[in-house]
CSV table of C-alpha atoms in Angstrom, one decimal:
chain,number,residue,atom,x,y,z
A,1,UNK,CA,0.0,0.0,0.0
A,2,UNK,CA,1.2,3.5,-0.8
A,3,UNK,CA,1.9,5.7,2.2
A,4,UNK,CA,2.8,9.3,1.4
A,5,UNK,CA,3.9,12.1,3.7
A,6,UNK,CA,1.5,14.9,2.9
A,7,UNK,CA,2.2,18.1,4.7
A,8,UNK,CA,5.7,17.2,5.9
A,9,UNK,CA,8.2,19.6,4.4
A,10,UNK,CA,11.7,18.4,3.5
A,11,UNK,CA,13.1,20.8,6.0
A,12,UNK,CA,11.1,19.1,8.8
A,13,UNK,CA,12.2,15.7,7.6
A,14,UNK,CA,15.7,16.8,7.8
A,15,UNK,CA,15.4,18.1,11.2
A,16,UNK,CA,13.7,14.9,12.3
A,17,UNK,CA,16.5,12.8,11.0
A,18,UNK,CA,19.3,15.2,12.0
A,19,UNK,CA,20.4,13.5,15.1
A,20,UNK,CA,20.8,10.1,13.3
A,21,UNK,CA,22.3,11.5,10.0
A,22,UNK,CA,25.8,12.1,9.0
A,23,UNK,CA,26.8,15.4,7.6
A,24,UNK,CA,26.7,14.0,4.1
A,25,UNK,CA,23.2,12.7,4.6
A,26,UNK,CA,22.1,16.1,5.8
A,27,UNK,CA,23.7,17.6,2.7
A,28,UNK,CA,21.6,15.1,0.6
A,29,UNK,CA,18.4,16.3,2.3
A,30,UNK,CA,19.2,19.9,1.6
A,31,UNK,CA,19.8,19.1,-2.1
A,32,UNK,CA,16.2,17.9,-2.3
A,33,UNK,CA,15.1,21.5,-2.5
A,34,UNK,CA,16.7,21.7,-6.0
A,35,UNK,CA,15.6,18.2,-7.1
A,36,UNK,CA,18.9,16.4,-6.4
A,37,UNK,CA,17.6,13.7,-4.0
A,38,UNK,CA,20.1,10.9,-4.2
A,39,UNK,CA,19.4,7.2,-4.1
A,40,UNK,CA,21.6,7.0,-0.9
A,41,UNK,CA,19.2,9.3,1.0
A,42,UNK,CA,16.1,7.5,-0.3
A,43,UNK,CA,17.4,4.4,1.2
A,44,UNK,CA,17.9,6.1,4.6
A,45,UNK,CA,14.8,8.2,4.8
A,46,UNK,CA,12.3,5.7,3.5
A,47,UNK,CA,10.0,4.4,6.1
A,48,UNK,CA,7.4,2.5,4.0
A,49,UNK,CA,7.9,1.4,0.5
A,50,UNK,CA,5.5,2.6,-1.9
A,51,UNK,CA,6.0,-0.3,-4.2
A,52,UNK,CA,7.7,-3.7,-3.9
A,53,UNK,CA,9.2,-5.4,-7.0
A,54,UNK,CA,10.5,-8.9,-6.7
A,55,UNK,CA,12.8,-10.1,-9.4
A,56,UNK,CA,12.7,-13.9,-9.7
A,57,UNK,CA,15.7,-15.0,-11.7
A,58,UNK,CA,14.6,-18.6,-12.2
A,59,UNK,CA,11.2,-17.8,-13.9
A,60,UNK,CA,11.9,-17.1,-17.5
A,61,UNK,CA,9.7,-16.1,-20.6
A,62,UNK,CA,10.5,-15.1,-24.1
A,63,UNK,CA,13.8,-14.4,-25.8
A,64,UNK,CA,14.4,-11.0,-27.3
A,65,UNK,CA,15.5,-10.9,-31.0
A,66,UNK,CA,15.8,-7.2,-31.0
A,67,UNK,CA,14.5,-3.5,-31.8
A,68,UNK,CA,14.3,-1.7,-34.9
A,69,UNK,CA,12.8,0.9,-37.2
A,70,UNK,CA,11.7,1.3,-40.8
A,71,UNK,CA,14.4,2.6,-43.4
A,72,UNK,CA,11.8,5.0,-45.1
A,73,UNK,CA,10.9,7.4,-45.9
A,74,UNK,CA,13.9,6.5,-47.8
A,75,UNK,CA,14.3,9.4,-50.2
A,76,UNK,CA,14.3,12.3,-47.4
A,77,UNK,CA,16.6,10.1,-45.5
A,78,UNK,CA,18.9,9.8,-48.3
A,79,UNK,CA,18.8,13.6,-49.2
A,80,UNK,CA,19.2,14.8,-45.7
A,81,UNK,CA,22.4,16.7,-45.0
A,82,UNK,CA,22.4,15.1,-41.6
A,83,UNK,CA,21.9,11.5,-42.9
A,84,UNK,CA,25.1,10.1,-41.3
A,85,UNK,CA,24.2,11.5,-37.9
A,86,UNK,CA,20.7,10.1,-38.1
A,87,UNK,CA,21.8,6.7,-39.0
A,88,UNK,CA,24.3,6.8,-36.1
A,89,UNK,CA,21.7,8.0,-33.7
A,90,UNK,CA,19.3,5.3,-34.7
A,91,UNK,CA,21.6,2.1,-35.1
A,92,UNK,CA,24.9,3.3,-33.8
A,93,UNK,CA,26.4,2.4,-30.4
A,94,UNK,CA,26.0,6.0,-29.2
A,95,UNK,CA,22.3,6.2,-30.2
A,96,UNK,CA,19.5,3.7,-29.9
A,97,UNK,CA,21.7,0.6,-30.9
A,98,UNK,CA,18.9,-0.8,-33.1
A,99,UNK,CA,19.8,-4.2,-34.5
A,100,UNK,CA,16.9,-4.5,-37.0
A,101,UNK,CA,16.0,-2.4,-40.1
A,102,UNK,CA,12.9,-2.9,-42.1
A,103,UNK,CA,12.9,-2.0,-45.6
A,104,UNK,CA,10.3,-2.3,-48.4
A,105,UNK,CA,9.7,-4.5,-51.4
A,106,UNK,CA,8.8,-1.6,-53.6
A,107,UNK,CA,6.4,-2.4,-56.3
A,108,UNK,CA,8.0,-0.3,-59.2
A,109,UNK,CA,11.3,-2.1,-59.8
A,110,UNK,CA,11.9,-3.3,-63.4
A,111,UNK,CA,11.1,-7.0,-63.5
A,112,UNK,CA,12.1,-9.6,-66.1
A,113,UNK,CA,9.5,-12.3,-65.9
A,114,UNK,CA,11.5,-14.7,-68.0
A,115,UNK,CA,14.6,-14.8,-65.8
A,116,UNK,CA,12.9,-13.6,-62.6
A,117,UNK,CA,15.4,-10.7,-62.3
A,118,UNK,CA,14.5,-7.6,-60.4
A,119,UNK,CA,16.7,-4.5,-61.0
A,120,UNK,CA,17.1,-2.6,-57.7
A,121,UNK,CA,19.5,0.1,-58.8
A,122,UNK,CA,18.5,2.6,-61.6
A,123,UNK,CA,20.5,2.5,-64.7
A,124,UNK,CA,23.5,4.8,-64.7
A,125,UNK,CA,22.9,5.5,-61.0
A,126,UNK,CA,25.2,5.1,-58.0
A,127,UNK,CA,24.6,5.0,-54.3
A,128,UNK,CA,27.5,7.5,-54.1
A,129,UNK,CA,25.7,10.1,-56.1
A,130,UNK,CA,25.4,13.5,-54.6
A,131,UNK,CA,21.7,14.2,-53.8
A,132,UNK,CA,22.4,17.7,-55.1
A,133,UNK,CA,23.8,16.5,-58.4
A,134,UNK,CA,22.1,17.1,-61.7
A,135,UNK,CA,22.3,13.3,-62.4
A,136,UNK,CA,20.4,12.5,-59.2
A,137,UNK,CA,17.8,15.2,-59.7
A,138,UNK,CA,17.2,13.8,-63.2
A,139,UNK,CA,15.9,10.5,-61.6
A,140,UNK,CA,12.2,10.2,-61.2
A,141,UNK,CA,10.7,9.8,-57.7
A,142,UNK,CA,10.5,5.9,-57.8
A,143,UNK,CA,14.1,5.7,-58.9
A,144,UNK,CA,15.3,8.0,-56.1
A,145,UNK,CA,13.5,5.8,-53.6
A,146,UNK,CA,15.0,2.7,-55.1
A,147,UNK,CA,18.5,4.3,-54.9
A,148,UNK,CA,17.9,5.7,-51.4
A,149,UNK,CA,16.9,2.4,-49.8
A,150,UNK,CA,19.9,0.7,-51.3
A,151,UNK,CA,22.2,3.3,-49.8
A,152,UNK,CA,20.7,3.0,-46.4
A,153,UNK,CA,20.8,-0.8,-46.2
A,154,UNK,CA,24.3,-0.9,-47.6
A,155,UNK,CA,25.6,1.8,-45.3
A,156,UNK,CA,23.9,0.2,-42.3
A,157,UNK,CA,25.9,-3.1,-42.9
A,158,UNK,CA,29.0,-1.2,-43.6
A,159,UNK,CA,29.1,1.2,-40.9
A,160,UNK,CA,26.9,-0.4,-38.1
A,161,UNK,CA,26.9,-4.2,-39.0
A,162,UNK,CA,23.2,-4.3,-38.5
A,163,UNK,CA,22.4,-8.0,-38.3
A,164,UNK,CA,18.8,-8.2,-39.0
A,165,UNK,CA,17.3,-6.7,-42.3
A,166,UNK,CA,13.8,-7.5,-43.3
A,167,UNK,CA,11.5,-6.1,-46.0
A,168,UNK,CA,7.7,-5.9,-46.2
A,169,UNK,CA,5.6,-5.6,-49.4
A,170,UNK,CA,2.9,-2.9,-49.5
A,171,UNK,CA,1.6,-3.9,-52.8
A,172,UNK,CA,2.5,-6.1,-55.8
A,173,UNK,CA,3.4,-4.2,-59.0
A,174,UNK,CA,0.2,-2.7,-60.2
A,175,UNK,CA,-0.1,-4.8,-63.4
A,176,UNK,CA,-0.4,-7.8,-61.2
A,177,UNK,CA,-3.4,-6.4,-59.2
A,178,UNK,CA,-7.2,-6.7,-59.9
A,179,UNK,CA,-7.3,-3.1,-60.5
A,180,UNK,CA,-4.0,-2.3,-62.5
A,181,UNK,CA,-4.3,1.5,-62.1
A,182,UNK,CA,-4.8,1.7,-58.4
A,183,UNK,CA,-2.0,1.7,-55.8
A,184,UNK,CA,-4.3,1.3,-52.8
A,185,UNK,CA,-6.4,-1.7,-51.7
A,186,UNK,CA,-9.8,0.3,-52.0
A,187,UNK,CA,-12.6,-1.9,-53.3
A,188,UNK,CA,-10.6,-4.9,-52.2
A,189,UNK,CA,-7.9,-4.4,-54.9
A,190,UNK,CA,-5.3,-7.0,-54.5
A,191,UNK,CA,-3.2,-9.6,-56.2
A,192,UNK,CA,-5.0,-11.0,-59.2
A,193,UNK,CA,-4.6,-14.7,-58.4
A,194,UNK,CA,-5.9,-16.0,-61.7
A,195,UNK,CA,-2.7,-14.7,-63.6
A,196,UNK,CA,-0.1,-13.4,-61.2
A,197,UNK,CA,0.6,-15.5,-58.0
A,198,UNK,CA,3.8,-17.1,-59.5
A,199,UNK,CA,4.9,-13.8,-61.1
A,200,UNK,CA,4.6,-11.9,-57.8
A,201,UNK,CA,6.4,-14.7,-55.9
A,202,UNK,CA,9.2,-14.5,-58.4
A,203,UNK,CA,9.1,-10.7,-57.9
A,204,UNK,CA,9.6,-10.8,-54.1
A,205,UNK,CA,12.3,-13.7,-54.6
A,206,UNK,CA,14.0,-11.6,-57.4
A,207,UNK,CA,14.1,-8.5,-55.2
A,208,UNK,CA,15.7,-10.6,-52.3
A,209,UNK,CA,18.2,-12.1,-54.7
A,210,UNK,CA,19.1,-8.8,-56.1
A,211,UNK,CA,19.9,-7.5,-52.7
A,212,UNK,CA,22.0,-10.6,-52.0
A,213,UNK,CA,24.0,-9.8,-55.0
A,214,UNK,CA,24.8,-6.5,-53.4
A,215,UNK,CA,25.9,-8.0,-50.2
A,216,UNK,CA,22.5,-7.6,-48.3
A,217,UNK,CA,21.2,-10.9,-47.0
A,218,UNK,CA,17.7,-10.3,-45.8
A,219,UNK,CA,16.8,-12.2,-42.7
A,220,UNK,CA,13.1,-12.3,-43.6
A,221,UNK,CA,10.6,-11.0,-46.2
A,222,UNK,CA,6.9,-10.4,-45.8
A,223,UNK,CA,4.5,-10.5,-48.7
A,224,UNK,CA,2.0,-8.3,-47.2
A,225,UNK,CA,1.5,-5.1,-45.1
A,226,UNK,CA,-1.8,-4.5,-43.4
A,227,UNK,CA,-3.8,-6.7,-45.8
A,228,UNK,CA,-7.2,-5.8,-44.5
A,229,UNK,CA,-6.6,-2.1,-45.1
A,230,UNK,CA,-9.2,-1.3,-47.9
A,231,UNK,CA,-9.9,2.3,-46.6
A,232,UNK,CA,-6.4,4.1,-47.1
A,233,UNK,CA,-5.1,5.9,-50.1
A,234,UNK,CA,-1.4,4.7,-49.9
A,235,UNK,CA,0.0,1.7,-51.6
A,236,UNK,CA,-1.6,-1.4,-50.2
A,237,UNK,CA,-3.0,-4.8,-51.3
A,238,UNK,CA,-6.1,-6.8,-50.1
A,239,UNK,CA,-5.6,-10.4,-48.9
A,240,UNK,CA,-7.9,-12.9,-47.4
A,241,UNK,CA,-6.2,-15.1,-44.7
A,242,UNK,CA,-6.9,-18.0,-46.9
A,243,UNK,CA,-5.3,-16.6,-50.0
A,244,UNK,CA,-2.4,-15.3,-48.2
A,245,UNK,CA,-1.5,-18.6,-46.7
A,246,UNK,CA,-1.9,-20.4,-49.9
A,247,UNK,CA,0.3,-17.9,-51.7
A,248,UNK,CA,3.1,-18.4,-49.1
A,249,UNK,CA,3.0,-22.1,-49.2
A,250,UNK,CA,2.3,-22.6,-52.8
A,251,UNK,CA,4.2,-19.8,-54.4
A,252,UNK,CA,6.5,-17.7,-52.2
A,253,UNK,CA,8.3,-20.4,-50.3
A,254,UNK,CA,9.0,-22.3,-53.6
A,255,UNK,CA,10.1,-19.2,-55.3
A,256,UNK,CA,12.7,-18.2,-52.6
A,257,UNK,CA,14.0,-21.8,-52.6
A,258,UNK,CA,14.3,-21.9,-56.2
A,259,UNK,CA,16.8,-18.9,-56.1
A,260,UNK,CA,18.7,-20.6,-53.2
A,261,UNK,CA,17.2,-18.4,-50.6
A,262,UNK,CA,16.2,-21.4,-48.4
A,263,UNK,CA,17.3,-19.7,-45.2
A,264,UNK,CA,15.3,-16.4,-45.8
A,265,UNK,CA,12.5,-16.5,-43.4
A,266,UNK,CA,8.8,-15.4,-44.2
A,267,UNK,CA,6.9,-13.0,-42.1
A,268,UNK,CA,3.1,-12.8,-42.0
A,269,UNK,CA,0.6,-11.2,-41.8
A,270,UNK,CA,1.4,-7.7,-40.4
A,271,UNK,CA,-2.2,-6.4,-40.0
A,272,UNK,CA,-2.6,-2.8,-38.6
A,273,UNK,CA,-4.1,-3.9,-35.3
A,274,UNK,CA,-2.9,-6.7,-33.0
A,275,UNK,CA,-6.4,-8.0,-32.4
A,276,UNK,CA,-7.0,-8.1,-36.2
A,277,UNK,CA,-3.8,-10.0,-36.6
A,278,UNK,CA,-5.0,-12.5,-34.1
A,279,UNK,CA,-8.2,-13.2,-36.0
A,280,UNK,CA,-6.4,-13.3,-39.4
A,281,UNK,CA,-3.6,-15.5,-38.5
A,282,UNK,CA,-5.7,-17.9,-36.5
A,283,UNK,CA,-7.5,-18.8,-39.7
A,284,UNK,CA,-4.7,-18.9,-42.0
A,285,UNK,CA,-2.3,-21.7,-43.2
A,286,UNK,CA,0.9,-20.9,-41.2
A,287,UNK,CA,2.9,-23.9,-42.2
A,288,UNK,CA,5.4,-22.0,-44.0
A,289,UNK,CA,5.3,-18.8,-42.0
A,290,UNK,CA,8.5,-18.3,-39.8
A,291,UNK,CA,7.5,-15.2,-38.0
A,292,UNK,CA,4.1,-14.2,-36.9
A,293,UNK,CA,3.6,-10.5,-36.9
A,294,UNK,CA,1.2,-7.7,-36.4
A,295,UNK,CA,1.2,-3.9,-36.0
A,296,UNK,CA,0.7,-1.8,-33.0
A,297,UNK,CA,-2.0,0.7,-33.8
A,298,UNK,CA,-5.6,1.1,-32.3
A,299,UNK,CA,-7.9,-1.8,-32.8
A,300,UNK,CA,-10.5,-1.5,-35.7
A,301,UNK,CA,-13.3,-0.7,-33.2
A,302,UNK,CA,-11.4,2.4,-32.0
A,303,UNK,CA,-10.5,3.4,-35.5
A,304,UNK,CA,-14.2,3.3,-36.6
A,305,UNK,CA,-14.9,5.7,-33.5
A,306,UNK,CA,-12.3,8.1,-34.9
A,307,UNK,CA,-9.4,7.2,-32.7
A,308,UNK,CA,-5.8,6.9,-33.9
A,309,UNK,CA,-2.4,6.3,-32.4
A,310,UNK,CA,-0.6,3.7,-30.4
A,311,UNK,CA,-2.5,0.7,-29.0
A,312,UNK,CA,-2.5,1.2,-25.2
A,313,UNK,CA,-4.0,-2.1,-24.4
A,314,UNK,CA,-3.1,-4.9,-26.8
A,315,UNK,CA,-4.3,-8.4,-25.9
A,316,UNK,CA,-2.3,-11.5,-26.0
A,317,UNK,CA,-3.1,-13.7,-29.0
A,318,UNK,CA,-5.5,-16.6,-28.0
A,319,UNK,CA,-4.3,-19.1,-30.6
A,320,UNK,CA,-1.3,-21.4,-30.5
A,321,UNK,CA,1.6,-19.9,-32.2
A,322,UNK,CA,3.6,-23.1,-32.5
A,323,UNK,CA,6.6,-21.7,-30.7
A,324,UNK,CA,7.2,-19.4,-33.7
A,325,UNK,CA,8.8,-15.8,-32.9
A,326,UNK,CA,6.0,-13.2,-32.7
A,327,UNK,CA,7.1,-9.7,-33.8
A,328,UNK,CA,5.5,-6.3,-33.6
A,329,UNK,CA,6.6,-4.9,-36.9
A,330,UNK,CA,5.2,-1.3,-37.0
A,331,UNK,CA,3.8,1.3,-34.6
A,332,UNK,CA,3.8,5.0,-34.0
A,333,UNK,CA,1.5,7.7,-32.9
A,334,UNK,CA,-0.3,8.7,-36.0
A,335,UNK,CA,-3.1,10.7,-34.0
A,336,UNK,CA,-2.4,14.3,-34.6
A,337,UNK,CA,-0.4,17.3,-33.3
A,338,UNK,CA,3.3,16.9,-32.9
A,339,UNK,CA,4.2,16.1,-29.2
A,340,UNK,CA,7.8,15.9,-28.2
A,341,UNK,CA,7.2,15.7,-24.5
A,342,UNK,CA,6.8,12.9,-22.2
A,343,UNK,CA,3.1,12.9,-22.8
A,344,UNK,CA,3.9,11.3,-26.2
A,345,UNK,CA,6.9,9.4,-24.7
A,346,UNK,CA,4.6,7.7,-22.2
A,347,UNK,CA,2.2,6.6,-24.9
A,348,UNK,CA,5.0,4.8,-26.5
A,349,UNK,CA,6.3,3.4,-23.2
A,350,UNK,CA,3.0,1.9,-22.4
A,351,UNK,CA,2.7,0.4,-25.9
A,352,UNK,CA,6.2,-1.1,-25.7
A,353,UNK,CA,5.7,-2.5,-22.2
A,354,UNK,CA,2.4,-4.1,-23.2
A,355,UNK,CA,3.7,-5.8,-26.2
A,356,UNK,CA,7.1,-6.9,-24.5
A,357,UNK,CA,5.8,-7.8,-21.1
A,358,UNK,CA,2.2,-8.9,-21.7
A,359,UNK,CA,1.9,-10.0,-25.3
A,360,UNK,CA,5.3,-11.5,-25.1
A,361,UNK,CA,6.7,-10.4,-28.5
A,362,UNK,CA,10.3,-11.2,-29.5
A,363,UNK,CA,10.9,-8.1,-31.4
A,364,UNK,CA,9.7,-4.6,-31.6
A,365,UNK,CA,10.0,-2.4,-34.7
A,366,UNK,CA,9.0,1.2,-34.8
A,367,UNK,CA,7.5,2.8,-37.9
A,368,UNK,CA,9.8,5.7,-39.1
A,369,UNK,CA,13.4,6.2,-38.2
A,370,UNK,CA,13.4,9.9,-39.5
A,371,UNK,CA,11.3,12.5,-41.3
A,372,UNK,CA,12.3,15.8,-42.8
A,373,UNK,CA,9.5,17.4,-40.8
A,374,UNK,CA,8.2,17.3,-37.3
A,375,UNK,CA,5.8,14.5,-36.9
A,376,UNK,CA,4.9,11.9,-34.1
A,377,UNK,CA,5.3,9.1,-36.6
A,378,UNK,CA,9.1,9.4,-36.5
A,379,UNK,CA,11.8,8.8,-33.7
A,380,UNK,CA,14.0,11.6,-35.3
A,381,UNK,CA,12.4,14.7,-36.6
A,382,UNK,CA,13.6,17.8,-38.5
A,383,UNK,CA,13.0,21.4,-37.5
A,384,UNK,CA,12.4,24.2,-39.9
A,385,UNK,CA,15.9,25.4,-39.7
A,386,UNK,CA,17.2,21.9,-40.7
A,387,UNK,CA,18.2,21.0,-37.1
A,388,UNK,CA,17.3,17.6,-35.7
A,389,UNK,CA,14.7,17.3,-33.0
A,390,UNK,CA,14.6,14.3,-30.7
A,391,UNK,CA,11.3,13.7,-29.3
A,392,UNK,CA,10.8,11.8,-26.0
A,393,UNK,CA,9.7,8.8,-28.0
A,394,UNK,CA,13.4,8.6,-29.2
A,395,UNK,CA,14.5,8.4,-25.5
A,396,UNK,CA,11.8,5.9,-24.5
A,397,UNK,CA,12.8,3.7,-27.4
A,398,UNK,CA,16.3,3.7,-26.1
A,399,UNK,CA,15.1,2.6,-22.6
A,400,UNK,CA,14.5,-0.7,-24.2
A,401,UNK,CA,16.8,-0.9,-27.3
A,402,UNK,CA,19.8,0.1,-25.4
A,403,UNK,CA,19.4,-1.9,-22.3
A,404,UNK,CA,17.6,-5.0,-23.6
A,405,UNK,CA,19.7,-6.7,-26.2
A,406,UNK,CA,19.2,-9.5,-28.6
A,407,UNK,CA,19.7,-12.7,-26.7
A,408,UNK,CA,18.2,-11.3,-23.5
A,409,UNK,CA,15.3,-13.2,-21.9
A,410,UNK,CA,12.5,-11.7,-19.9
A,411,UNK,CA,12.3,-13.0,-16.4
A,412,UNK,CA,9.6,-12.5,-13.7
A,413,UNK,CA,9.1,-9.2,-12.0
A,414,UNK,CA,6.3,-9.2,-9.5
A,415,UNK,CA,4.9,-5.9,-8.5
A,416,UNK,CA,3.2,-5.4,-5.1
A,417,UNK,CA,1.5,-2.6,-3.4
A,418,UNK,CA,1.1,-0.5,-6.5
A,419,UNK,CA,-1.1,-0.5,-9.4
A,420,UNK,CA,0.6,2.4,-11.5
A,421,UNK,CA,4.1,1.2,-12.3
A,422,UNK,CA,4.7,-1.0,-15.4
A,423,UNK,CA,7.8,-3.2,-14.7
A,424,UNK,CA,9.7,-5.6,-17.0
A,425,UNK,CA,12.9,-7.4,-16.2
A,426,UNK,CA,15.4,-8.8,-18.7
A,427,UNK,CA,18.6,-10.9,-18.4
A,428,UNK,CA,21.5,-12.2,-20.4
A,429,UNK,CA,22.0,-15.7,-19.3
A,430,UNK,CA,25.5,-15.8,-20.8
A,431,UNK,CA,27.0,-12.9,-18.8
A,432,UNK,CA,24.5,-12.4,-15.9
A,433,UNK,CA,23.8,-8.8,-17.1
A,434,UNK,CA,20.3,-7.6,-16.3
A,435,UNK,CA,18.0,-4.6,-16.9
A,436,UNK,CA,14.8,-3.5,-15.1
A,437,UNK,CA,12.5,-1.2,-17.1
A,438,UNK,CA,10.1,0.8,-15.0
A,439,UNK,CA,7.5,3.0,-16.6
A,440,UNK,CA,5.7,5.4,-14.2
A,441,UNK,CA,2.8,7.1,-16.1
A,442,UNK,CA,1.4,8.5,-12.9
A,443,UNK,CA,2.0,12.0,-11.4
A,444,UNK,CA,3.6,10.8,-8.1
A,445,UNK,CA,7.2,10.0,-7.2
A,446,UNK,CA,7.2,6.3,-6.3
A,447,UNK,CA,9.7,5.0,-3.7
A,448,UNK,CA,10.3,1.4,-4.5
A,449,UNK,CA,12.1,-1.6,-3.2
A,450,UNK,CA,13.8,-4.1,-5.6
A,451,UNK,CA,14.1,-7.4,-4.1
A,452,UNK,CA,16.4,-10.0,-5.7
A,453,UNK,CA,15.2,-13.7,-5.6
A,454,UNK,CA,17.6,-16.4,-6.9
A,455,UNK,CA,20.5,-14.0,-7.4
A,456,UNK,CA,22.4,-11.1,-6.0
A,457,UNK,CA,24.1,-8.0,-7.3
A,458,UNK,CA,26.9,-5.6,-5.8
A,459,UNK,CA,25.3,-2.6,-7.4
A,460,UNK,CA,22.8,-1.2,-9.9
A,461,UNK,CA,22.9,1.9,-12.1
A,462,UNK,CA,19.9,3.9,-13.4
A,463,UNK,CA,19.1,5.7,-16.6
A,464,UNK,CA,16.3,8.1,-16.5
A,465,UNK,CA,14.1,9.7,-19.1
A,466,UNK,CA,11.7,12.5,-18.1
A,467,UNK,CA,10.7,15.8,-19.2
A,468,UNK,CA,13.3,17.6,-17.1
A,469,UNK,CA,16.2,15.4,-18.2
A,470,UNK,CA,18.6,17.0,-20.6
A,471,UNK,CA,20.4,13.8,-21.5
A,472,UNK,CA,18.5,11.2,-23.4
A,473,UNK,CA,19.1,8.6,-20.7
A,474,UNK,CA,20.5,10.5,-17.5
A,475,UNK,CA,22.8,8.1,-15.9
A,476,UNK,CA,23.1,8.0,-11.9
A,477,UNK,CA,26.0,7.0,-9.7
A,478,UNK,CA,26.0,3.2,-8.9
A,479,UNK,CA,23.8,2.4,-5.9
A,480,UNK,CA,24.8,-0.4,-3.4
A,481,UNK,CA,22.3,-2.7,-2.0
A,482,UNK,CA,20.8,-2.7,1.4
A,483,UNK,CA,21.8,-5.2,4.2
A,484,UNK,CA,19.3,-7.6,2.9
A,485,UNK,CA,20.4,-7.4,-0.7
A,486,UNK,CA,17.5,-5.5,-1.9
A,487,UNK,CA,17.8,-1.9,-3.5
A,488,UNK,CA,15.8,1.1,-2.5
A,489,UNK,CA,15.2,3.6,-5.4
A,490,UNK,CA,13.0,6.3,-6.5
A,491,UNK,CA,11.0,6.3,-9.6
A,492,UNK,CA,10.1,9.9,-10.7
A,493,UNK,CA,6.6,10.8,-11.8
A,494,UNK,CA,6.0,10.6,-15.5
A,495,UNK,CA,9.2,8.9,-16.3
A,496,UNK,CA,10.8,5.7,-17.7
A,497,UNK,CA,13.9,4.6,-15.9
A,498,UNK,CA,16.0,1.5,-16.4
A,499,UNK,CA,18.2,-0.1,-13.6
A,500,UNK,CA,21.1,-2.3,-14.9
A,501,UNK,CA,23.4,-4.6,-12.9
A,502,UNK,CA,25.2,-7.9,-13.2
A,503,UNK,CA,24.0,-11.0,-11.2
A,504,UNK,CA,26.5,-12.7,-8.9
């Protein structure tokens, strides 16, 4: 049960403890007036914990494969004067340390049906072209996008050794659709099964092979993106669960194998809402699907009511996944006015916690890595003067991607005496390193005891994201345990904080 101290000023608290405190402890109390309460004084002054978290090392859940972002919008990324810095801040060791990048099987590549060859680089163009050059400016918009994505993926491999590259398909080439003049899936516009299933499978396989020839080995490809979306204007393709499953088993898997791409995995079905993916996948032939995936936007019922944005309460899928990895492959706040504060950051924090700690996903991929404008859909935005803006969603993403690495497993974190905090714990069995991510969406500071069960640790270090933190992940001094091996810490209001340590 929470017990606060209303009406007791910090100065009175200092007086009450003065006879038992050392000079350093009294100095810590005086520092609280300027918001500098140390973990040490919290441990000394705390009377009753406002939350108890027991970390049970022996109870283990899913393995994490990683965190990522979409490589698009590829053209503004490629053309940005700050593209090198953007790439470093997303996938580099000093930034988010993302280990997944999601690309696109664009529908407008030249395709030779006879040979199954897809040309991914425009004739006469080079990824080393200056975006300001006349030769680049002479390219059409599709060619620029093709070149831009190739540059992004090759540079990610070269500079940051990003290990997991995947690609999703918004729509087949338009001439393979039921309505050959329409990019979108309106009026149930999708693949023309009567003529084009084999051609489309060869197109996706040809794209994958062409990238392999450029040194990019895709970890997985997806033949669809939001297959139920028949309302939006952007590129899309309508699929039924039955047809998508049949296409994967009868066409796509054989086409990939025929090009020697037997190890390339297939992702499906990437519906826009998690609940929709649950229904879609439950009725689909998944025998040749390697990664089950959905997106993290609001459910269809909320969408009908005019709501948009990040799903704040996704539900665990209720069908057997067959021990296949489950990925959340796209999410962002598409709901409206740009918000770079913790209000937007906490929406993402809750979304990530729900997917990772309750829906047990193995990977989480954000929508856009960058945009040349200020928009909630992107982790890095661009101000009117060309400078980069890092919204709190960027910082929140890093609370997971920087401290929960591929190969970590979630382990049990039992929360007691509190209904506000959202807690998840993660460990690396090989090294004993662990991280505890705590989201506090409430307005009250929460004084918390971390109890370790089945292991011990000599110290922990915290990394804080809040509206008043200037650093992306404000690091504390190491904190030693109490006599009983537990740690007493403060979780600030409206914040996300990660505690890291090493098990002994």
